PDB file of C-alpha atoms in Angstrom:
ATOM      1  CA  LYS A   1     -11.063  -4.231 -10.338  1.00 88.00           C
ATOM      2  CA  PHE A   2     -10.579  -1.480  -7.844  1.00 97.00           C
ATOM      3  CA  SER A   3      -7.896   1.123  -8.435  1.00 98.00           C
ATOM      4  CA  ALA A   4      -6.314   3.692  -6.138  1.00 98.00           C
ATOM      5  CA  LEU A   5      -5.023   7.250  -6.353  1.00 98.00           C
ATOM      6  CA  VAL A   6      -2.287   8.084  -3.843  1.00 97.00           C
ATOM      7  CA  ASP A   7      -1.834  11.832  -3.390  1.00 97.00           C
ATOM      8  CA  LEU A   8       1.476  12.283  -1.570  1.00 94.00           C
ATOM      9  CA  SER A   9       1.010  16.012  -0.929  1.00 94.00           C
ATOM     10  CA  GLU A  10      -2.500  15.563   0.497  1.00 96.00           C
ATOM     11  CA  ARG A  11      -1.495  12.331   2.271  1.00 96.00           C
ATOM     12  CA  THR A  12      -4.580  10.497   1.069  1.00 98.00           C
ATOM     13  CA  MET A  13      -5.418   7.383  -0.883  1.00 98.00           C
ATOM     14  CA  THR A  14      -8.699   7.371  -2.785  1.00 98.00           C
ATOM     15  CA  LEU A  15     -10.164   4.071  -3.937  1.00 98.00           C
ATOM     16  CA  MET A  16     -12.100   3.929  -7.194  1.00 98.00           C
ATOM     17  CA  LEU A  17     -14.295   1.262  -8.775  1.00 97.00           C
ATOM     18  CA  ASP A  18     -14.879   1.782 -12.499  1.00 93.00           C
ATOM     19  CA  ARG A  19     -13.814   5.432 -12.108  1.00 90.00           C
ATOM     20  CA  ARG A  20     -16.354   5.962  -9.312  1.00 96.00           C
ATOM     21  CA  TYR A  21     -15.426   7.057  -5.815  1.00 97.00           C
ATOM     22  CA  ALA A  22     -15.298   4.109  -3.396  1.00 96.00           C
ATOM     23  CA  GLY A  23     -13.593   5.542  -0.304  1.00 96.00           C
ATOM     24  CA  LYS A  24     -10.733   7.636   1.029  1.00 97.00           C
ATOM     25  CA  PHE A  25      -8.014   6.774   3.532  1.00 97.00           C
ATOM     26  CA  ALA A  26      -5.346   8.836   5.270  1.00 97.00           C
ATOM     27  CA  ILE A  27      -1.757   7.769   4.630  1.00 96.00           C
ATOM     28  CA  GLU A  28       1.470   8.404   6.516  1.00 94.00           C
ATOM     29  CA  LEU A  29       4.815   9.008   4.864  1.00 90.00           C
ATOM     30  CA  ASP A  30       8.341   9.264   6.107  1.00 83.00           C
ATOM     31  CA  PRO A  31       9.721  12.712   5.216  1.00 81.00           C
ATOM     32  CA  THR A  32      12.397  11.007   3.099  1.00 81.00           C
ATOM     33  CA  THR A  33       9.858   9.121   0.959  1.00 82.00           C
ATOM     34  CA  ALA A  34      11.115   8.992  -2.629  1.00 86.00           C
ATOM     35  CA  ILE A  35       8.451   7.365  -4.781  1.00 90.00           C
ATOM     36  CA  GLU A  36       8.103   8.357  -8.416  1.00 90.00           C
ATOM     37  CA  GLU A  37       4.836   9.722  -9.701  1.00 93.00           C
ATOM     38  CA  GLY A  38       3.024   7.628 -12.265  1.00 94.00           C
ATOM     39  CA  GLN A  39       1.150   4.403 -12.798  1.00 96.00           C
ATOM     40  CA  TRP A  40       2.013   1.573 -10.426  1.00 97.00           C
ATOM     41  CA  LYS A  41       0.362  -1.794  -9.946  1.00 97.00           C
ATOM     42  CA  VAL A  42      -0.133  -4.197  -7.069  1.00 98.00           C
ATOM     43  CA  ASP A  43       2.461  -6.874  -7.784  1.00 96.00           C
ATOM     44  CA  GLN A  44       2.133  -8.994  -4.623  1.00 96.00           C
ATOM     45  CA  LYS A  45       0.068  -9.229  -1.458  1.00 96.00           C
ATOM     46  CA  ALA A  46       2.061 -10.406   1.557  1.00 94.00           C
ATOM     47  CA  LEU A  47       0.957 -11.645   4.981  1.00 89.00           C
ATOM     48  CA  THR A  48       3.690 -11.853   7.606  1.00 81.00           C
ATOM     49  CA  PRO A  49       3.280 -12.952  11.244  1.00 75.00           C
ATOM     50  CA  ALA A  50       3.425 -10.106  13.744  1.00 67.00           C
ATOM     51  CA  GLY A  51       3.544 -10.011  17.484  1.00 60.00           C
ATOM     52  CA  GLY A  52       4.231 -13.632  18.297  1.00 52.00           C
ATOM     53  CA  VAL A  53       4.102 -17.190  17.120  1.00 52.00           C
ATOM     54  CA  TYR A  54       1.096 -18.760  15.410  1.00 52.00           C
ATOM     55  CA  GLY A  55      -0.877 -21.088  17.620  1.00 51.00           C
ATOM     56  CA  GLN A  56      -0.103 -19.118  20.782  1.00 52.00           C
ATOM     57  CA  PRO A  57      -2.361 -16.527  22.443  1.00 53.00           C
ATOM     58  CA  GLY A  58      -1.759 -13.122  20.925  1.00 52.00           C
ATOM     59  CA  GLY A  59       0.301 -14.608  18.097  1.00 50.00           C
ATOM     60  CA  ALA A  60      -2.306 -14.946  15.371  1.00 53.00           C
ATOM     61  CA  THR A  61      -2.016 -11.408  14.020  1.00 68.00           C
ATOM     62  CA  GLU A  62      -0.521 -10.681  10.627  1.00 78.00           C
ATOM     63  CA  ASP A  63       0.993  -7.626   8.989  1.00 87.00           C
ATOM     64  CA  ARG A  64      -0.523  -7.041   5.574  1.00 92.00           C
ATOM     65  CA  SER A  65       1.594  -5.477   2.826  1.00 94.00           C
ATOM     66  CA  LEU A  66       0.954  -4.675  -0.819  1.00 96.00           C
ATOM     67  CA  LEU A  67       4.077  -4.585  -2.984  1.00 96.00           C
ATOM     68  CA  LEU A  68       3.820  -2.084  -5.823  1.00 96.00           C
ATOM     69  CA  SER A  69       5.824  -2.163  -9.033  1.00 96.00           C
ATOM     70  CA  ASN A  70       6.179   0.498 -11.690  1.00 94.00           C
ATOM     71  CA  PRO A  71       5.604  -1.107 -15.132  1.00 92.00           C
ATOM     72  CA  ALA A  72       7.007   1.999 -16.874  1.00 90.00           C
ATOM     73  CA  SER A  73      10.281   1.530 -15.021  1.00 87.00           C
ATOM     74  CA  PRO A  74      10.748  -2.221 -14.490  1.00 80.00           C
ATOM     75  CA  ASN A  75      14.205  -1.780 -12.951  1.00 84.00           C
ATOM     76  CA  SER A  76      13.001   0.630 -10.269  1.00 84.00           C
ATOM     77  CA  GLN A  77      12.729  -0.495  -6.678  1.00 89.00           C
ATOM     78  CA  ALA A  78       9.310  -1.649  -5.432  1.00 92.00           C
ATOM     79  CA  ALA A  79       7.207   0.445  -3.085  1.00 94.00           C
ATOM     80  CA  VAL A  80       5.231  -0.972  -0.162  1.00 94.00           C
ATOM     81  CA  LEU A  81       1.753  -0.065   1.020  1.00 94.00           C
ATOM     82  CA  ARG A  82       1.264  -1.359   4.571  1.00 94.00           C
ATOM     83  CA  GLY A  83      -0.080  -0.702   8.035  1.00 90.00           C
ATOM     84  CA  PRO A  84       1.799   0.917  10.900  1.00 84.00           C
ATOM     85  CA  GLY A  85       2.917  -2.492  12.248  1.00 65.00           C
ATOM     86  CA  SER A  86       6.314  -3.474  13.472  1.00 54.00           C
ATOM     87  CA  ASN A  87       9.362  -3.213  11.286  1.00 54.00           C
ATOM     88  CA  ASP A  88       9.709  -6.953  10.879  1.00 50.00           C
ATOM     89  CA  PRO A  89      13.067  -7.651   9.209  1.00 49.00           C
ATOM     90  CA  ALA A  90      11.466 -10.533   7.277  1.00 50.00           C
ATOM     91  CA  SER A  91       8.952  -8.259   5.587  1.00 49.00           C
ATOM     92  CA  PRO A  92       9.963  -6.155   2.579  1.00 51.00           C
ATOM     93  CA  GLN A  93      10.916  -2.609   3.550  1.00 55.00           C
ATOM     94  CA  PRO A  94      12.427  -0.660   0.654  1.00 59.00           C
ATOM     95  CA  ALA A  95      14.054   2.348   2.302  1.00 60.00           C
ATOM     96  CA  GLY A  96      12.150   5.554   1.613  1.00 72.00           C
ATOM     97  CA  ARG A  97       9.455   3.734  -0.366  1.00 90.00           C
ATOM     98  CA  VAL A  98       6.850   2.829   2.265  1.00 93.00           C
ATOM     99  CA  ILE A  99       3.327   4.254   2.314  1.00 95.00           C
ATOM    100  CA  ARG A 100       1.597   3.520   5.619  1.00 95.00           C
ATOM    101  CA  LEU A 101      -2.100   3.229   6.381  1.00 95.00           C
ATOM    102  CA  LYS A 102      -3.736   3.336   9.793  1.00 92.00           C
ATOM    103  CA  SER A 103      -4.101  -0.102  11.354  1.00 87.00           C
ATOM    104  CA  SER A 104      -7.892   0.259  11.164  1.00 86.00           C
ATOM    105  CA  ASP A 105      -7.676   0.811   7.369  1.00 95.00           C
ATOM    106  CA  VAL A 106      -4.973  -1.585   6.168  1.00 93.00           C
ATOM    107  CA  ASN A 107      -7.166  -4.698   6.384  1.00 93.00           C
ATOM    108  CA  ASP A 108      -9.875  -3.083   4.242  1.00 94.00           C
ATOM    109  CA  VAL A 109      -7.424  -1.860   1.601  1.00 96.00           C
ATOM    110  CA  PHE A 110      -5.634  -5.224   1.573  1.00 96.00           C
ATOM    111  CA  ASP A 111      -8.962  -6.989   0.933  1.00 95.00           C
ATOM    112  CA  ILE A 112     -10.172  -4.471  -1.674  1.00 96.00           C
ATOM    113  CA  LEU A 113      -7.093  -4.107  -3.897  1.00 97.00           C
ATOM    114  CA  SER A 114      -6.083  -7.224  -5.794  1.00 97.00           C
ATOM    115  CA  VAL A 115      -2.908  -8.279  -7.588  1.00 97.00           C
ATOM    116  CA  GLY A 116      -2.905  -6.267 -10.810  1.00 97.00           C
ATOM    117  CA  SER A 117      -4.885  -3.310  -9.399  1.00 97.00           C
ATOM    118  CA  ARG A 118      -3.642   0.045 -10.703  1.00 97.00           C
ATOM    119  CA  VAL A 119      -2.271   2.565  -8.209  1.00 97.00           C
ATOM    120  CA  THR A 120      -1.623   6.095  -9.472  1.00 97.00           C
ATOM    121  CA  ILE A 121       0.865   8.071  -7.393  1.00 96.00           C
ATOM    122  CA  ARG A 122       1.026  11.855  -7.638  1.00 96.00           C
ATOM    123  CA  ARG A 123       2.392  14.773  -5.643  1.00 91.00           C
TER     124      ARG A 123
END
């Protein structure tokens, strides 16, 4: 499985495969982001419709989100790793706990990381 290292101070996410470098992506954070450092894991992968209705021109796009949980603190609120898409009220948006990728990167990261992948967050 792939794993990821999110460096909040550098605003980067580095992907690793068997502890070998596999790529680096820029991330965007809201200044009020409050995500604890530590070991997280991909708990769910969510696809939500964006920009229209399925079956209509321009309506086949989807926002991709990865929901992260912190196994060391099971009662803590989830964090979300997602693209810069719309703030769809139907998609999970924990306040202050969203890590955003560029739209050109989110599809790759969504395809690479699987449910259960480890994500280390540090400052």
